Amino acid sequence: MAEAALVLYAVYMALAFGLRSYLMWRATGATGFKGISGKPGSLEWIAGALFIVALVVGVAAPVLALTGAAEPLAALDEATLNWIGVALAVAGIAATLYAQVAMGESWRIGVDPGERTELVTSGPFAWVRNPIFAAMIPTGLGLALMVPNVPAIVGFAALVIALELQVRLVEEPYLLAQHGERYREYARRTGRFVPGVGKLRRS
C-alpha cells in the first residue's frame, strides 16, 4: 500500500501543482505562485511553513514505510481502512482538480495583497468558499490511512492546521479587503470547508 500511496502522491503533486501552474503560466504568463504570507514567525507565515512541512512529510511517510524506518500504527493498520484511504485520496484528488479548473485564472498559491482577482462563487464555490482546500483534507486523510504511520498522521495534522490558519488569517482578510460587502454576503450564505458550516456571522 505504501507504493500506491507514493504513486498517488506523485500524481497529485504533478497535476494539482505542476500541471496547474504550467497551464496558468500558458494562459496568463504567471504561474500563480505567490509564496508565503506574513513576516517570519507570524501566524500567517507559520501557516505557509506548515503547509510546506505537510507536503514534505506527506511524501516522506510512504518512503519511510517502504524502507521500514516507520512502522504502521497498529490501531490503523487494517485493510479496510487502507482501502477507505485509497477511495478518499482518489476522490480528493479529483475534487481538487475540479475546483482548480472552476477557479480559472483566479487560481493562486498564496496571496498578493496588491493583486485583485475575480471572486468565484459558482460551481463548487457555490457549496463551500474554499473547495480546493476542502478537497485537500480528504486527500491528505486518505494518503495517511494508506500509510498509517506517525509521520503520515503528523503530516495530516500539519495540513489541517495550515489550511485553517491560511484561510482565516490570509485568504479571508484578503478577500474582504478586495471585495468588501460582496464577499461578506457570499460568506454569510456559504460554508468555509463544509456546506453550511463556518458561515460568516452578521455583526
PDB file of C-alpha atoms in Angstrom:
ATOM      1  CA  MET A   1       0.000   0.000   0.000  1.00  0.00           C
ATOM      2  CA  ALA A   2       2.956   2.323   0.585  1.00  0.00           C
ATOM      3  CA  GLU A   3       3.891   2.049  -3.098  1.00  0.00           C
ATOM      4  CA  ALA A   4       0.346   3.002  -4.121  1.00  0.00           C
ATOM      5  CA  ALA A   5       0.377   5.946  -1.712  1.00  0.00           C
ATOM      6  CA  LEU A   6       3.648   7.187  -3.192  1.00  0.00           C
ATOM      7  CA  VAL A   7       2.261   6.907  -6.729  1.00  0.00           C
ATOM      8  CA  LEU A   8      -0.946   8.757  -5.804  1.00  0.00           C
ATOM      9  CA  TYR A   9       1.047  11.439  -4.028  1.00  0.00           C
ATOM     10  CA  ALA A  10       3.268  11.901  -7.099  1.00  0.00           C
ATOM     11  CA  VAL A  11       0.223  12.119  -9.377  1.00  0.00           C
ATOM     12  CA  TYR A  12      -1.392  14.632  -7.025  1.00  0.00           C
ATOM     13  CA  MET A  13       1.673  16.884  -6.912  1.00  0.00           C
ATOM     14  CA  ALA A  14       2.207  16.654 -10.655  1.00  0.00           C
ATOM     15  CA  LEU A  15      -1.393  17.538 -11.531  1.00  0.00           C
ATOM     16  CA  ALA A  16      -2.520  19.870  -8.744  1.00  0.00           C
ATOM     17  CA  PHE A  17       0.700  21.873  -8.541  1.00  0.00           C
ATOM     18  CA  GLY A  18       2.923  21.175 -11.548  1.00  0.00           C
ATOM     19  CA  LEU A  19       0.406  20.937 -14.394  1.00  0.00           C
ATOM     20  CA  ARG A  20      -1.912  23.573 -12.899  1.00  0.00           C
ATOM     21  CA  SER A  21       0.953  26.063 -12.559  1.00  0.00           C
ATOM     22  CA  TYR A  22       2.072  25.320 -16.112  1.00  0.00           C
ATOM     23  CA  LEU A  23      -1.419  25.837 -17.538  1.00  0.00           C
ATOM     24  CA  MET A  24      -1.741  29.049 -15.541  1.00  0.00           C
ATOM     25  CA  TRP A  25       1.563  30.256 -16.977  1.00  0.00           C
ATOM     26  CA  ARG A  26       0.452  29.377 -20.522  1.00  0.00           C
ATOM     27  CA  ALA A  27      -2.786  31.324 -20.052  1.00  0.00           C
ATOM     28  CA  THR A  28      -1.555  34.366 -18.135  1.00  0.00           C
ATOM     29  CA  GLY A  29       2.242  34.472 -18.233  1.00  0.00           C
ATOM     30  CA  ALA A  30       2.398  33.860 -14.450  1.00  0.00           C
ATOM     31  CA  THR A  31       2.441  30.579 -12.519  1.00  0.00           C
ATOM     32  CA  GLY A  32       0.072  31.802  -9.795  1.00  0.00           C
ATOM     33  CA  PHE A  33       2.650  31.098  -7.087  1.00  0.00           C
ATOM     34  CA  LYS A  34       2.742  33.964  -4.576  1.00  0.00           C
ATOM     35  CA  GLY A  35       4.771  32.418  -1.762  1.00  0.00           C
ATOM     36  CA  ILE A  36       4.320  32.512   1.997  1.00  0.00           C
ATOM     37  CA  SER A  37       2.475  35.469   3.532  1.00  0.00           C
ATOM     38  CA  GLY A  38       3.482  37.410   6.617  1.00  0.00           C
ATOM     39  CA  LYS A  39       6.715  38.093   8.452  1.00  0.00           C
ATOM     40  CA  PRO A  40       8.776  35.102   9.621  1.00  0.00           C
ATOM     41  CA  GLY A  41       7.342  33.860  12.898  1.00  0.00           C
ATOM     42  CA  SER A  42       3.892  35.392  12.369  1.00  0.00           C
ATOM     43  CA  LEU A  43       0.816  33.152  12.303  1.00  0.00           C
ATOM     44  CA  GLU A  44       0.394  33.875   8.593  1.00  0.00           C
ATOM     45  CA  TRP A  45       3.987  32.767   7.969  1.00  0.00           C
ATOM     46  CA  ILE A  46       3.512  29.701  10.171  1.00  0.00           C
ATOM     47  CA  ALA A  47       0.501  28.725   8.029  1.00  0.00           C
ATOM     48  CA  GLY A  48       2.654  28.690   4.894  1.00  0.00           C
ATOM     49  CA  ALA A  49       5.536  26.947   6.632  1.00  0.00           C
ATOM     50  CA  LEU A  50       3.230  24.241   7.997  1.00  0.00           C
ATOM     51  CA  PHE A  51       1.823  23.684   4.525  1.00  0.00           C
ATOM     52  CA  ILE A  52       5.329  23.047   3.194  1.00  0.00           C
ATOM     53  CA  VAL A  53       6.020  20.747   6.148  1.00  0.00           C
ATOM     54  CA  ALA A  54       2.819  18.828   5.363  1.00  0.00           C
ATOM     55  CA  LEU A  55       3.884  18.363   1.726  1.00  0.00           C
ATOM     56  CA  VAL A  56       7.362  17.169   2.668  1.00  0.00           C
ATOM     57  CA  VAL A  57       6.160  14.817   5.415  1.00  0.00           C
ATOM     58  CA  GLY A  58       3.427  13.579   3.081  1.00  0.00           C
ATOM     59  CA  VAL A  59       5.974  12.146   0.684  1.00  0.00           C
ATOM     60  CA  ALA A  60       8.321  11.072   3.490  1.00  0.00           C
ATOM     61  CA  ALA A  61       5.684   8.872   5.167  1.00  0.00           C
ATOM     62  CA  PRO A  62       5.388   6.259   2.373  1.00  0.00           C
ATOM     63  CA  VAL A  63       9.152   6.372   1.729  1.00  0.00           C
ATOM     64  CA  LEU A  64       9.831   5.674   5.408  1.00  0.00           C
ATOM     65  CA  ALA A  65       7.248   2.886   5.314  1.00  0.00           C
ATOM     66  CA  LEU A  66       8.909   1.294   2.290  1.00  0.00           C
ATOM     67  CA  THR A  67      12.343   1.382   3.926  1.00  0.00           C
ATOM     68  CA  GLY A  68      10.985   0.037   7.218  1.00  0.00           C
ATOM     69  CA  ALA A  69      12.055   3.173   9.095  1.00  0.00           C
ATOM     70  CA  ALA A  70       8.486   3.950  10.232  1.00  0.00           C
ATOM     71  CA  GLU A  71       6.165   1.164  11.330  1.00  0.00           C
ATOM     72  CA  PRO A  72       2.377   1.490  10.915  1.00  0.00           C
ATOM     73  CA  LEU A  73       0.248   2.258  13.946  1.00  0.00           C
ATOM     74  CA  ALA A  74      -1.438  -0.980  14.990  1.00  0.00           C
ATOM     75  CA  ALA A  75      -4.834   0.639  15.559  1.00  0.00           C
ATOM     76  CA  LEU A  76      -4.956   1.960  11.975  1.00  0.00           C
ATOM     77  CA  ASP A  77      -3.105  -0.812  10.159  1.00  0.00           C
ATOM     78  CA  GLU A  78      -6.158  -2.572   8.792  1.00  0.00           C
ATOM     79  CA  ALA A  79      -7.000  -3.448   5.185  1.00  0.00           C
ATOM     80  CA  THR A  80     -10.468  -1.871   5.248  1.00  0.00           C
ATOM     81  CA  LEU A  81      -9.049   1.447   6.466  1.00  0.00           C
ATOM     82  CA  ASN A  82      -6.293   1.238   3.849  1.00  0.00           C
ATOM     83  CA  TRP A  83      -8.853   0.895   1.061  1.00  0.00           C
ATOM     84  CA  ILE A  84     -11.018   3.656   2.520  1.00  0.00           C
ATOM     85  CA  GLY A  85      -7.847   5.728   2.321  1.00  0.00           C
ATOM     86  CA  VAL A  86      -7.463   4.895  -1.377  1.00  0.00           C
ATOM     87  CA  ALA A  87     -11.047   5.983  -2.060  1.00  0.00           C
ATOM     88  CA  LEU A  88     -10.635   9.225  -0.117  1.00  0.00           C
ATOM     89  CA  ALA A  89      -7.342  10.055  -1.804  1.00  0.00           C
ATOM     90  CA  VAL A  90      -8.647   9.434  -5.329  1.00  0.00           C
ATOM     91  CA  ALA A  91     -11.871  11.360  -4.678  1.00  0.00           C
ATOM     92  CA  GLY A  92      -9.923  14.194  -3.051  1.00  0.00           C
ATOM     93  CA  ILE A  93      -7.520  14.477  -5.978  1.00  0.00           C
ATOM     94  CA  ALA A  94     -10.405  14.585  -8.450  1.00  0.00           C
ATOM     95  CA  ALA A  95     -12.233  17.200  -6.360  1.00  0.00           C
ATOM     96  CA  THR A  96      -9.077  19.320  -6.080  1.00  0.00           C
ATOM     97  CA  LEU A  97      -8.608  19.357  -9.845  1.00  0.00           C
ATOM     98  CA  TYR A  98     -12.288  20.127 -10.422  1.00  0.00           C
ATOM     99  CA  ALA A  99     -12.178  23.086  -8.041  1.00  0.00           C
ATOM    100  CA  GLN A 100      -8.943  24.377  -9.595  1.00  0.00           C
ATOM    101  CA  VAL A 101     -10.494  24.332 -13.053  1.00  0.00           C
ATOM    102  CA  ALA A 102     -13.605  26.092 -11.717  1.00  0.00           C
ATOM    103  CA  MET A 103     -11.415  28.846 -10.236  1.00  0.00           C
ATOM    104  CA  GLY A 104      -9.993  29.628 -13.670  1.00  0.00           C
ATOM    105  CA  GLU A 105      -7.469  32.460 -13.833  1.00  0.00           C
ATOM    106  CA  SER A 106      -8.238  33.482 -10.241  1.00  0.00           C
ATOM    107  CA  TRP A 107      -6.311  30.412  -9.032  1.00  0.00           C
ATOM    108  CA  ARG A 108      -3.275  31.247  -6.900  1.00  0.00           C
ATOM    109  CA  ILE A 109      -0.891  29.581  -4.444  1.00  0.00           C
ATOM    110  CA  GLY A 110      -0.681  32.204  -1.722  1.00  0.00           C
ATOM    111  CA  VAL A 111      -1.857  35.800  -1.767  1.00  0.00           C
ATOM    112  CA  ASP A 112      -0.520  39.041  -3.213  1.00  0.00           C
ATOM    113  CA  PRO A 113      -2.312  41.841  -1.283  1.00  0.00           C
ATOM    114  CA  GLY A 114      -1.780  44.243  -4.168  1.00  0.00           C
ATOM    115  CA  GLU A 115      -3.425  41.965  -6.726  1.00  0.00           C
ATOM    116  CA  ARG A 116      -7.145  41.827  -7.393  1.00  0.00           C
ATOM    117  CA  THR A 117      -8.680  38.607  -8.690  1.00  0.00           C
ATOM    118  CA  GLU A 118     -12.241  37.810  -9.654  1.00  0.00           C
ATOM    119  CA  LEU A 119     -14.424  36.460  -6.835  1.00  0.00           C
ATOM    120  CA  VAL A 120     -15.546  32.998  -7.951  1.00  0.00           C
ATOM    121  CA  THR A 121     -18.877  31.896  -6.451  1.00  0.00           C
ATOM    122  CA  SER A 122     -20.122  29.341  -8.994  1.00  0.00           C
ATOM    123  CA  GLY A 123     -19.575  25.608  -9.408  1.00  0.00           C
ATOM    124  CA  PRO A 124     -18.055  24.040  -6.269  1.00  0.00           C
ATOM    125  CA  PHE A 125     -17.619  27.563  -4.868  1.00  0.00           C
ATOM    126  CA  ALA A 126     -21.402  27.750  -4.548  1.00  0.00           C
ATOM    127  CA  TRP A 127     -21.203  24.906  -1.987  1.00  0.00           C
ATOM    128  CA  VAL A 128     -18.143  25.969   0.031  1.00  0.00           C
ATOM    129  CA  ARG A 129     -15.879  29.025  -0.045  1.00  0.00           C
ATOM    130  CA  ASN A 130     -12.663  27.004  -0.185  1.00  0.00           C
ATOM    131  CA  PRO A 131     -13.340  23.869  -2.248  1.00  0.00           C
ATOM    132  CA  ILE A 132      -9.677  23.345  -3.188  1.00  0.00           C
ATOM    133  CA  PHE A 133      -8.599  23.328   0.452  1.00  0.00           C
ATOM    134  CA  ALA A 134     -11.687  21.308   1.388  1.00  0.00           C
ATOM    135  CA  ALA A 135     -10.649  18.666  -1.160  1.00  0.00           C
ATOM    136  CA  MET A 136      -7.083  18.602   0.163  1.00  0.00           C
ATOM    137  CA  ILE A 137      -8.305  17.413   3.558  1.00  0.00           C
ATOM    138  CA  PRO A 138      -9.788  14.064   2.396  1.00  0.00           C
ATOM    139  CA  THR A 139      -6.802  13.653   0.075  1.00  0.00           C
ATOM    140  CA  GLY A 140      -4.405  14.034   2.994  1.00  0.00           C
ATOM    141  CA  LEU A 141      -6.506  11.819   5.243  1.00  0.00           C
ATOM    142  CA  GLY A 142      -6.718   9.161   2.557  1.00  0.00           C
ATOM    143  CA  LEU A 143      -2.973   9.103   1.998  1.00  0.00           C
ATOM    144  CA  ALA A 144      -2.413   8.908   5.772  1.00  0.00           C
ATOM    145  CA  LEU A 145      -4.786   5.937   6.046  1.00  0.00           C
ATOM    146  CA  MET A 146      -2.948   4.183   3.239  1.00  0.00           C
ATOM    147  CA  VAL A 147       0.315   4.506   5.185  1.00  0.00           C
ATOM    148  CA  PRO A 148      -0.826   4.964   8.803  1.00  0.00           C
ATOM    149  CA  ASN A 149       2.483   5.686  10.487  1.00  0.00           C
ATOM    150  CA  VAL A 150       3.408   8.553  12.797  1.00  0.00           C
ATOM    151  CA  PRO A 151       4.895  10.795  10.057  1.00  0.00           C
ATOM    152  CA  ALA A 152       1.702  10.425   7.987  1.00  0.00           C
ATOM    153  CA  ILE A 153      -0.511  11.405  10.934  1.00  0.00           C
ATOM    154  CA  VAL A 154       1.749  14.345  11.795  1.00  0.00           C
ATOM    155  CA  GLY A 155       1.722  15.472   8.171  1.00  0.00           C
ATOM    156  CA  PHE A 156      -2.064  15.318   8.003  1.00  0.00           C
ATOM    157  CA  ALA A 157      -2.404  17.295  11.247  1.00  0.00           C
ATOM    158  CA  ALA A 158       0.032  19.906   9.911  1.00  0.00           C
ATOM    159  CA  LEU A 159      -2.028  20.162   6.722  1.00  0.00           C
ATOM    160  CA  VAL A 160      -5.311  20.762   8.560  1.00  0.00           C
ATOM    161  CA  ILE A 161      -3.778  23.381  10.860  1.00  0.00           C
ATOM    162  CA  ALA A 162      -2.071  25.087   7.919  1.00  0.00           C
ATOM    163  CA  LEU A 163      -5.291  25.293   5.907  1.00  0.00           C
ATOM    164  CA  GLU A 164      -7.271  26.652   8.866  1.00  0.00           C
ATOM    165  CA  LEU A 165      -4.681  29.354   9.532  1.00  0.00           C
ATOM    166  CA  GLN A 166      -4.254  30.207   5.852  1.00  0.00           C
ATOM    167  CA  VAL A 167      -7.971  30.640   5.286  1.00  0.00           C
ATOM    168  CA  ARG A 168      -8.767  32.542   8.471  1.00  0.00           C
ATOM    169  CA  LEU A 169      -5.683  34.784   8.628  1.00  0.00           C
ATOM    170  CA  VAL A 170      -4.690  35.245   4.983  1.00  0.00           C
ATOM    171  CA  GLU A 171      -7.341  34.311   2.433  1.00  0.00           C
ATOM    172  CA  GLU A 172     -10.476  35.687   4.104  1.00  0.00           C
ATOM    173  CA  PRO A 173      -8.956  39.052   5.149  1.00  0.00           C
ATOM    174  CA  TYR A 174      -7.621  39.455   1.599  1.00  0.00           C
ATOM    175  CA  LEU A 175     -10.995  38.704   0.015  1.00  0.00           C
ATOM    176  CA  LEU A 176     -12.794  41.008   2.438  1.00  0.00           C
ATOM    177  CA  ALA A 177     -10.357  43.804   1.605  1.00  0.00           C
ATOM    178  CA  GLN A 178     -10.682  43.231  -2.136  1.00  0.00           C
ATOM    179  CA  HIS A 179     -14.406  42.518  -2.478  1.00  0.00           C
ATOM    180  CA  GLY A 180     -15.955  44.043   0.626  1.00  0.00           C
ATOM    181  CA  GLU A 181     -19.696  43.562   1.027  1.00  0.00           C
ATOM    182  CA  ARG A 182     -19.922  41.209  -1.940  1.00  0.00           C
ATOM    183  CA  TYR A 183     -17.629  38.745  -0.188  1.00  0.00           C
ATOM    184  CA  ARG A 184     -19.402  39.264   3.146  1.00  0.00           C
ATOM    185  CA  GLU A 185     -22.744  38.315   1.603  1.00  0.00           C
ATOM    186  CA  TYR A 186     -21.192  35.316  -0.119  1.00  0.00           C
ATOM    187  CA  ALA A 187     -19.542  34.185   3.138  1.00  0.00           C
ATOM    188  CA  ARG A 188     -22.799  34.611   5.068  1.00  0.00           C
ATOM    189  CA  ARG A 189     -24.559  32.072   2.869  1.00  0.00           C
ATOM    190  CA  THR A 190     -21.686  29.677   2.082  1.00  0.00           C
ATOM    191  CA  GLY A 191     -19.720  27.424   4.445  1.00  0.00           C
ATOM    192  CA  ARG A 192     -15.934  27.610   4.816  1.00  0.00           C
ATOM    193  CA  PHE A 193     -14.952  23.965   4.132  1.00  0.00           C
ATOM    194  CA  VAL A 194     -18.248  22.114   4.629  1.00  0.00           C
ATOM    195  CA  PRO A 195     -21.603  23.238   3.171  1.00  0.00           C
ATOM    196  CA  GLY A 196     -23.474  25.295   5.750  1.00  0.00           C
ATOM    197  CA  VAL A 197     -20.641  25.210   8.318  1.00  0.00           C
ATOM    198  CA  GLY A 198     -18.396  28.188   9.031  1.00  0.00           C
ATOM    199  CA  LYS A 199     -20.594  30.871   7.549  1.00  0.00           C
ATOM    200  CA  LEU A 200     -19.617  34.452   8.302  1.00  0.00           C
ATOM    201  CA  ARG A 201     -21.840  35.790  11.056  1.00  0.00           C
ATOM    202  CA  ARG A 202     -23.551  39.126  10.786  1.00  0.00           C
ATOM    203  CA  SER A 203     -22.045  41.666  13.147  1.00  0.00           C
TER     204      SER A 203
END
